[in-house]
């Protein structure tokens, strides 16, 4: 099939083979007129699908980066255990609750608690935090992003009131996964976690970085097909950005155009998914998030962490931490999006992919 026909087949609801999808992605990556043509077509369809299911609303989530300690050693991440230059901090339960109160006063109805895999935060501690947030803000959704844990742990957190869970799969190809992570982390366990979370009734978010070292078009095709199979409610996609204190310091960042194309394809393959225009996308281009929204994204996650810790949660170099992506700048954010005819929405914004 010609790549245009592959794209039309997907637009019409067909599921491509891995070979077809990687051919489409590979053609896009080679650039030229054909790449521009397939991008414009995919982007237009993705935008229309987003409009159909969610309108021109961009949902806001308040992000609380509550611990920069991590026991893992992912090769790409600035918070990895072996990075001795990383500044580590933990918020106390009280500080986390204050962040939520502050967020609620600004109008937020979703709180995302994100952190490294930090043994300090036992089930008992997290259960207490989640229960207290839910007691103080019963109508708000609580999203956890705390990495791989046991079924029983996920179960206890769900029972405490956690509504959603973000855990990017990072790469759906075993060999590529193994190039991004040390042996202690496996794709098999990552998938186990994602399916456990789904079975427990969480709204689940998976996802991956674009342009990570060694990533091929076939890897990206496998990522999209895995998402199609998992049927998550959210999908986080952003560019890989090197961090100077990691083994991947000398690799180049993922390209804006490829991220946008992946966002558009994700919207086409999973029309009802919630799709953030990530901070990483806003980091590689000033108008990155607006362009993400124009390619089908519909979520942004402003930072609600206490100001003094924001620069310490450095997953990659030059991560945005003081501009329009912060909770203090919702007005500026609204202005940015109004220029592309989108409105900010601070309701819970549950996924329609249920
Ligand atoms: N560049 C871009 N994204 C990164 N993440 C971690 N390190 C980097 C990096 N160097 C992403 C991972 C992780 C999420 C919390 O941040 O995909 O799942
Ligand atoms: Fe830890 Fe997550 Fe960074 Fe891996 S990506 S080192 S698990 S914070």
Short mmCIF file of C-alpha atoms and ligand atoms in Angstrom, two decimals, residues 74-79 114-115 145 166-170 181 190 207-210 212 236-243 246 248 253-254 278 280 313-317 319, ligand 1:
data_model
loop_
_atom_site.label_atom_id
_atom_site.label_comp_id
_atom_site.label_asym_id
_atom_site.label_seq_id
_atom_site.Cartn_x
_atom_site.Cartn_y
_atom_site.Cartn_z
CA UNK A 74 16.69 4.81 33.95
CA UNK A 75 19.44 5.88 31.55
CA UNK A 76 17.56 8.93 30.28
CA UNK A 77 16.34 10.52 33.51
CA UNK A 78 17.95 13.24 35.59
CA UNK A 79 16.40 11.85 38.78
CA UNK A 114 4.14 12.64 40.64
CA UNK A 115 7.41 11.43 42.06
CA UNK A 145 2.29 8.84 39.09
CA UNK A 166 0.05 7.64 34.99
CA UNK A 167 2.74 5.14 34.11
CA UNK A 168 4.37 5.53 30.74
CA UNK A 169 5.27 2.24 29.13
CA UNK A 170 8.36 4.02 27.66
CA UNK A 181 16.67 0.83 31.34
CA UNK A 190 5.66 -2.45 33.28
CA UNK A 207 2.96 6.72 26.89
CA UNK A 208 6.48 7.13 25.66
CA UNK A 209 9.22 9.56 24.68
CA UNK A 210 9.78 10.41 21.03
CA UNK A 212 14.82 8.49 22.65
CA UNK A 236 1.61 10.97 27.61
CA UNK A 237 3.92 11.64 24.67
CA UNK A 238 6.79 14.09 24.68
CA UNK A 239 10.24 14.48 23.17
CA UNK A 240 13.28 12.88 24.77
CA UNK A 241 15.53 15.69 26.04
CA UNK A 242 19.05 14.87 27.19
CA UNK A 243 20.15 15.54 30.74
CA UNK A 246 22.91 10.83 32.60
CA UNK A 248 22.38 9.75 27.44
CA UNK A 253 16.57 15.66 21.66
CA UNK A 254 13.51 14.32 19.88
CA UNK A 278 3.57 18.02 27.70
CA UNK A 280 8.78 18.63 27.45
CA UNK A 313 12.66 18.17 39.71
CA UNK A 314 14.91 18.08 36.70
CA UNK A 315 14.06 15.11 34.48
CA UNK A 316 15.96 16.74 31.62
CA UNK A 317 17.93 19.94 31.07
CA UNK A 319 12.86 21.92 31.89
N1 LIG B 1 13.42 13.57 28.46
C1 LIG B 1 12.07 13.55 28.31
N2 LIG B 1 11.25 12.90 29.15
C2 LIG B 1 11.81 12.28 30.19
N3 LIG B 1 11.26 11.55 31.17
C3 LIG B 1 12.23 11.15 32.01
N4 LIG B 1 13.42 11.58 31.57
C4 LIG B 1 13.18 12.28 30.43
C5 LIG B 1 14.00 12.95 29.51
N5 LIG B 1 15.33 13.00 29.64
C6 LIG B 1 9.84 11.21 31.19
C7 LIG B 1 9.66 9.71 31.22
C8 LIG B 1 8.89 9.48 32.49
C9 LIG B 1 8.26 10.83 32.75
C10 LIG B 1 7.94 11.10 34.18
O1 LIG B 1 9.23 11.75 32.31
O2 LIG B 1 8.92 9.26 30.10
O3 LIG B 1 7.91 8.50 32.38
#
